[in-house]
């Protein structure tokens, strides 16, 4: 690597009783497509992959993933895995605005930066967690480096390139909406934006007043110019690792994720559709997503004993709580297996699973 910069920071976050603050090390490494910044939490664990995250357009690793990784039940996971949070170029906090005419990397090129990160850290395998554009980037990386990816959690993935109708709709929207408004429409459903909850107000402010808005627009343009991943069930082009697809009910990308699920290997794919979670399940339902992530890891052979015991208690408590709070309100829950027991399947991902929870 030609140029390396390293800054050590300690990030404040809610701690569980007896827990000590995690040290975070932020690195910047040069790649053939420019510099990329990433932040590492924890230390590598023997014979375990790193969890590597990649955020969506309009966000950085903190605004996209902090609510999930700071969630109480997630602490069991982060104690067992080192984490690498990647910021797309120009999206890290304090990033300078790129000069006029700067050629921003394509999503394929952003995926090609990941080997430089792993080489620098001397990590051999990862479990990827991506949202939106980040989910696409990790999928592209997994297609070209399948031996280094043990599993993928893909939230709001759209594996398809924009068609002519999509381009026309995008151009028309651009005539009446600003870039921040279009990005907010990508992140959240119209119903969420209309309700304008405290969460929406927070993220509207993040996007609308981003000091690096010019950089965000470049990332947005790269996302809209993405190539088709060309997934084909039973074909040569497919994800060969266990995959958990996640989308919120009525989310902007629901149809795209459903289509993606239909193209992937059903023996390797779990599909989680989360009710009442909107466009960003990792922000609105970190507890449910954490629970599903634990089962996913267990299916891969990690955290087997502790995961089962704690999740069984957690699931019982959450179902009891839901019954007492919601009263007569019914929750639809469809599973290819274990639907009667009210629990998520705990074995390896040898089936396609659809959950509304």
Coordinates of C-alpha atoms in Angstrom, one line a residue:
X1 CA 0.0 0.0 0.0
X2 CA 1.4 3.3 -1.0
X3 CA 0.1 5.6 1.7
X4 CA -1.1 4.7 5.1
X5 CA -2.6 6.9 7.8
X6 CA -3.7 5.7 11.2
X7 CA -5.6 7.6 13.8
X8 CA -6.7 6.0 17.1
X9 CA -10.0 7.2 18.6
X10 CA -12.2 6.0 21.4
X11 CA -15.9 6.3 20.7
X12 CA -18.5 6.8 23.4
X13 CA -21.4 4.4 23.4
X14 CA -23.9 2.9 25.8
X15 CA -22.2 0.2 27.8
X16 CA -23.6 -2.9 29.5
X17 CA -22.9 -3.5 33.2
X18 CA -19.2 -4.5 33.6
X19 CA -18.4 -3.6 30.0
X20 CA -15.4 -1.5 29.1
X21 CA -15.3 0.9 26.1
X22 CA -14.1 -0.5 22.8
X23 CA -11.1 1.1 21.2
X24 CA -11.6 2.0 17.6
X25 CA -8.7 2.4 15.1
X26 CA -9.4 4.4 11.9
X27 CA -7.1 3.6 8.9
X28 CA -6.8 5.1 5.5
X29 CA -5.2 3.0 2.7
X30 CA -4.4 3.8 -1.0
X31 CA -5.9 1.6 -3.6
X32 CA -5.8 1.6 -7.4
X33 CA -9.0 3.7 -7.3
X34 CA -8.1 6.1 -4.6
X35 CA -8.0 6.2 -0.8
X36 CA -10.5 4.4 1.4
X37 CA -11.1 4.8 5.1
X38 CA -12.2 2.1 7.5
X39 CA -12.5 1.7 11.2
X40 CA -11.7 -1.4 13.2
X41 CA -13.2 -2.4 16.5
X42 CA -11.9 -5.3 18.6
X43 CA -9.1 -7.7 17.9
X44 CA -9.0 -10.7 15.5
X45 CA -10.3 -13.9 16.9
X46 CA -8.6 -17.2 16.0
X47 CA -10.4 -19.1 13.2
X48 CA -13.1 -16.5 12.9
X49 CA -13.8 -14.1 10.1
X50 CA -14.1 -10.4 10.5
X51 CA -17.5 -8.7 10.2
X52 CA -17.1 -6.1 7.5
X53 CA -19.9 -3.5 6.9
X54 CA -20.6 -1.2 4.0
X55 CA -23.1 1.6 4.3
X56 CA -25.7 3.0 1.9
X57 CA -25.8 6.3 0.0
X58 CA -26.3 9.4 2.1
X59 CA -24.9 7.8 5.2
X60 CA -21.5 6.8 6.6
X61 CA -20.7 3.8 8.8
X62 CA -21.8 5.6 12.0
X63 CA -25.1 6.9 10.8
X64 CA -25.9 3.6 9.1
X65 CA -24.8 1.0 11.6
X66 CA -24.3 2.5 15.1
X67 CA -27.9 1.8 16.3
X68 CA -27.5 -1.8 15.3
X69 CA -24.0 -2.4 16.8
X70 CA -24.7 -0.5 19.9
X71 CA -27.9 -2.5 20.7
X72 CA -27.6 -4.4 23.9
X73 CA -28.1 -7.9 22.6
X74 CA -25.5 -7.2 19.8
X75 CA -22.8 -7.1 22.4
X76 CA -22.6 -10.9 22.5
X77 CA -21.8 -10.9 18.8
X78 CA -19.2 -8.1 18.8
X79 CA -17.3 -9.7 21.6
X80 CA -16.8 -12.7 19.4
X81 CA -15.8 -11.0 16.1
X82 CA -13.5 -8.2 15.1
X83 CA -15.4 -5.6 13.0
X84 CA -14.3 -3.5 10.1
X85 CA -16.6 -0.6 9.1
X86 CA -15.8 0.7 5.7
X87 CA -16.7 4.3 4.6
X88 CA -17.1 4.8 0.9
X89 CA -14.5 7.4 -0.4
X90 CA -15.5 10.9 0.7
X91 CA -18.2 9.7 3.1
X92 CA -16.1 9.5 6.3
X93 CA -16.5 12.2 8.9
X94 CA -14.5 15.4 8.1
X95 CA -13.9 14.2 4.5
X96 CA -12.9 17.1 2.2
X97 CA -15.0 17.8 -0.9
X98 CA -13.6 16.2 -4.0
X99 CA -12.4 18.7 -6.6
X100 CA -14.6 19.6 -9.6
X101 CA -14.4 16.9 -12.3
X102 CA -13.2 14.2 -9.9
X103 CA -13.9 10.7 -11.3
X104 CA -15.7 8.8 -8.5
X105 CA -15.2 5.0 -8.5
X106 CA -17.9 2.9 -9.8
X107 CA -19.6 0.4 -7.5
X108 CA -17.5 -2.4 -9.1
X109 CA -14.3 -0.4 -8.3
X110 CA -15.5 0.2 -4.7
X111 CA -15.8 -3.5 -4.4
X112 CA -12.2 -3.9 -5.8
X113 CA -10.9 -1.8 -2.9
X114 CA -11.9 -4.4 -0.3
X115 CA -8.9 -6.7 -1.1
X116 CA -6.6 -3.8 -0.2
X117 CA -8.3 -3.4 3.1
X118 CA -8.1 -7.1 4.0
X119 CA -4.5 -7.3 2.8
X120 CA -3.5 -4.4 5.0
X121 CA -5.3 -5.9 8.0
X122 CA -4.0 -9.4 7.2
X123 CA -7.6 -10.8 7.4
X124 CA -8.4 -13.8 5.2
X125 CA -12.2 -14.1 5.4
X126 CA -15.2 -11.9 6.2
X127 CA -18.9 -11.9 6.9
X128 CA -20.3 -8.9 5.1
X129 CA -23.1 -6.7 6.3
X130 CA -24.3 -4.2 3.7
X131 CA -27.2 -1.8 3.2
X132 CA -28.4 -0.6 -0.2
X133 CA -25.4 0.4 -2.3
X134 CA -23.2 -1.3 0.3
X135 CA -25.1 -4.5 -0.1
X136 CA -24.5 -4.3 -3.9
X137 CA -20.8 -3.6 -3.3
X138 CA -20.4 -6.6 -1.0
X139 CA -22.2 -8.9 -3.4
X140 CA -20.0 -7.8 -6.3
X141 CA -17.0 -8.5 -4.1
X142 CA -18.3 -11.9 -3.2
X143 CA -18.8 -12.8 -6.8
X144 CA -15.1 -12.0 -7.6
X145 CA -13.6 -13.3 -4.3
X146 CA -15.9 -16.1 -3.2
X147 CA -13.2 -17.9 -1.2
X148 CA -12.9 -14.9 1.2
X149 CA -16.6 -14.5 2.0
X150 CA -18.1 -16.8 4.6
X151 CA -21.5 -15.2 4.7
X152 CA -23.5 -12.1 3.7
X153 CA -26.3 -10.1 5.3
X154 CA -27.8 -7.9 2.5
X155 CA -30.3 -5.3 3.5
X156 CA -32.3 -3.5 0.7
X157 CA -30.2 -5.0 -2.1
X158 CA -31.2 -4.1 -5.7
X159 CA -29.0 -6.4 -7.9
X160 CA -30.4 -4.9 -11.1
X161 CA -29.1 -2.2 -13.3
X162 CA -31.5 0.7 -13.9
X163 CA -33.7 0.1 -17.0
X164 CA -35.0 2.7 -19.4
X165 CA -38.2 3.2 -17.4
X166 CA -36.1 3.6 -14.2
X167 CA -33.9 6.2 -15.9
X168 CA -36.9 8.1 -17.2
X169 CA -38.5 8.1 -13.8
X170 CA -35.2 9.2 -12.2
X171 CA -34.7 12.1 -14.6
X172 CA -38.3 13.3 -14.1
X173 CA -37.9 13.1 -10.3
X174 CA -34.7 15.1 -10.7
X175 CA -36.6 17.9 -12.3
X176 CA -38.8 18.5 -9.3
X177 CA -36.7 17.1 -6.4
X178 CA -33.3 17.9 -5.0
X179 CA -30.5 15.3 -4.6
X180 CA -31.1 15.1 -0.8
X181 CA -34.8 14.6 -1.4
X182 CA -34.1 11.8 -3.9
X183 CA -31.7 10.1 -1.5
X184 CA -34.2 10.3 1.4
X185 CA -36.7 8.6 -1.0
X186 CA -34.1 5.9 -1.6
X187 CA -33.6 5.4 2.2
X188 CA -37.1 5.6 3.5
X189 CA -40.7 4.9 2.3
X190 CA -43.0 7.8 1.4
X191 CA -45.2 6.9 4.4
X192 CA -42.2 7.3 6.7
X193 CA -41.2 10.6 5.2
X194 CA -44.8 11.8 5.5
X195 CA -45.1 10.8 9.1
X196 CA -41.8 12.7 9.8
X197 CA -41.0 10.9 13.0
X198 CA -38.1 11.9 15.2
X199 CA -35.9 9.4 13.4
X200 CA -36.9 10.8 10.0
X201 CA -36.2 14.3 11.2
X202 CA -32.8 13.2 12.4
X203 CA -31.8 11.6 9.1
X204 CA -33.4 14.3 7.0
X205 CA -31.1 16.7 8.8
X206 CA -28.1 14.5 8.2
X207 CA -28.7 14.3 4.5
X208 CA -29.9 17.8 3.9
X209 CA -27.1 19.5 5.8
X210 CA -24.2 17.1 5.0
X211 CA -21.0 19.2 4.6
X212 CA -19.9 16.7 1.9
X213 CA -23.1 16.7 -0.1
X214 CA -21.1 17.0 -3.4
X215 CA -19.3 13.7 -2.5
X216 CA -22.6 12.1 -1.6
X217 CA -24.0 13.1 -5.0
X218 CA -21.0 11.3 -6.6
X219 CA -21.7 8.1 -4.7
X220 CA -25.4 8.4 -5.6
X221 CA -24.5 8.7 -9.3
X222 CA -22.3 5.6 -9.1
X223 CA -25.2 3.7 -7.5
X224 CA -27.6 4.8 -10.2
X225 CA -25.0 3.7 -12.9
X226 CA -24.5 0.2 -11.4
X227 CA -24.3 -2.8 -13.6
X228 CA -26.7 -5.8 -13.3
X229 CA -25.2 -8.5 -11.0
X230 CA -26.9 -11.1 -13.3
X231 CA -27.7 -13.5 -10.6
X232 CA -29.2 -16.7 -12.0
X233 CA -30.6 -19.5 -9.9
X234 CA -28.8 -22.7 -10.9
X235 CA -26.4 -20.7 -13.1
X236 CA -22.7 -19.9 -12.8
X237 CA -23.2 -16.4 -11.5
X238 CA -24.5 -16.7 -8.0
X239 CA -23.5 -16.1 -4.4
X240 CA -21.9 -19.3 -3.1
X241 CA -21.9 -18.4 0.6
X242 CA -24.8 -18.4 3.1
X243 CA -26.9 -15.2 2.5
X244 CA -29.6 -13.5 4.6
X245 CA -31.7 -11.0 2.6
X246 CA -33.4 -8.4 4.7
X247 CA -36.0 -5.8 3.8
X248 CA -38.7 -3.9 5.6
X249 CA -42.4 -4.4 4.7
X250 CA -43.4 -1.7 2.3
X251 CA -39.8 -0.5 2.0
X252 CA -38.7 1.3 -1.2
X253 CA -36.7 -1.8 -2.3
X254 CA -39.1 -4.6 -1.3
X255 CA -39.8 -5.7 -4.8
X256 CA -36.1 -5.7 -5.7
X257 CA -35.1 -7.9 -2.7
X258 CA -38.0 -10.3 -3.4
X259 CA -36.7 -10.6 -7.0
X260 CA -33.1 -11.1 -5.7
X261 CA -34.4 -13.9 -3.4
X262 CA -35.9 -15.7 -6.4
X263 CA -32.6 -15.7 -8.2
X264 CA -30.3 -17.0 -5.5
X265 CA -29.7 -20.6 -4.4
X266 CA -32.6 -21.5 -2.0
X267 CA -30.3 -23.9 -0.1
X268 CA -28.0 -21.0 0.9
X269 CA -30.5 -18.2 1.2
X270 CA -32.7 -16.9 4.1
X271 CA -35.2 -14.1 3.4
X272 CA -36.3 -11.9 6.2
X273 CA -39.1 -9.4 5.6
X274 CA -39.6 -7.3 8.7
X275 CA -42.9 -5.6 9.5
X276 CA -43.1 -2.1 11.0
X277 CA -39.4 -1.5 10.1
X278 CA -39.7 0.9 7.2
X279 CA -36.8 1.5 4.8
X280 CA -33.9 1.0 7.3
X281 CA -34.5 -2.1 9.5
X282 CA -31.1 -1.7 11.1
X283 CA -32.2 1.7 12.4
X284 CA -35.8 1.0 13.4
X285 CA -35.7 -2.7 14.5
X286 CA -32.1 -3.4 15.7
X287 CA -33.4 -5.9 18.2
X288 CA -35.2 -8.1 15.6
X289 CA -32.3 -7.8 13.2
X290 CA -29.8 -8.7 15.9
X291 CA -31.8 -11.8 16.8
X292 CA -31.9 -12.9 13.1
X293 CA -28.2 -12.2 12.8
X294 CA -27.4 -14.4 15.7
X295 CA -29.4 -17.3 14.2
X296 CA -27.6 -16.7 10.9
X297 CA -24.2 -16.9 12.6
X298 CA -25.3 -20.0 14.4
X299 CA -26.3 -21.7 11.2
X300 CA -22.7 -21.0 10.0
X301 CA -21.4 -22.8 13.0
X302 CA -20.5 -19.9 15.3
X303 CA -21.8 -19.1 18.8
X304 CA -23.9 -22.2 18.8
X305 CA -24.4 -22.8 22.6
X306 CA -24.8 -19.2 23.9
X307 CA -26.8 -18.1 20.9
X308 CA -29.5 -20.8 21.3
X309 CA -30.0 -20.3 25.1
X310 CA -30.2 -16.5 25.0
X311 CA -32.3 -16.3 21.9
X312 CA -34.8 -18.8 23.2
X313 CA -35.3 -16.6 26.3
X314 CA -35.3 -13.4 24.2
X315 CA -37.9 -14.8 21.7
X316 CA -40.2 -16.0 24.6
X317 CA -39.9 -12.6 26.3
X318 CA -40.5 -10.6 23.1
X319 CA -43.6 -12.7 22.1
X320 CA -45.0 -12.3 25.7
X321 CA -44.3 -8.6 25.6
X322 CA -45.9 -8.3 22.1
X323 CA -49.0 -10.1 23.3
X324 CA -49.4 -7.9 26.4
X325 CA -48.7 -4.6 24.5
X326 CA -50.5 -5.2 21.3
X327 CA -53.6 -6.9 22.7
X328 CA -55.7 -8.2 19.9
X329 CA -53.4 -6.9 17.2
X330 CA -52.2 -9.9 15.0
X331 CA -48.8 -10.3 13.6
X332 CA -48.4 -12.3 10.4
X333 CA -45.5 -14.6 10.4
X334 CA -44.8 -17.0 7.6
X335 CA -42.0 -19.6 7.7
X336 CA -41.1 -22.4 5.5
X337 CA -40.2 -24.3 8.7
X338 CA -41.0 -23.9 12.4
X339 CA -44.0 -21.6 11.7
X340 CA -46.0 -23.3 14.4
X341 CA -43.4 -23.0 17.1
X342 CA -43.0 -19.2 16.6
X343 CA -39.2 -19.4 16.4
X344 CA -36.7 -18.9 13.6
X345 CA -35.1 -22.0 12.2
X346 CA -31.8 -22.5 14.0
X347 CA -30.0 -25.0 11.7
X348 CA -27.8 -24.2 8.7
X349 CA -29.4 -22.2 5.9
X350 CA -30.6 -25.2 3.9
X351 CA -33.8 -23.6 2.9
X352 CA -35.4 -20.3 1.9
X353 CA -37.0 -18.6 4.8
X354 CA -39.5 -15.8 4.7
X355 CA -40.4 -14.1 7.9
X356 CA -42.7 -11.2 8.7
X357 CA -42.0 -10.2 12.2

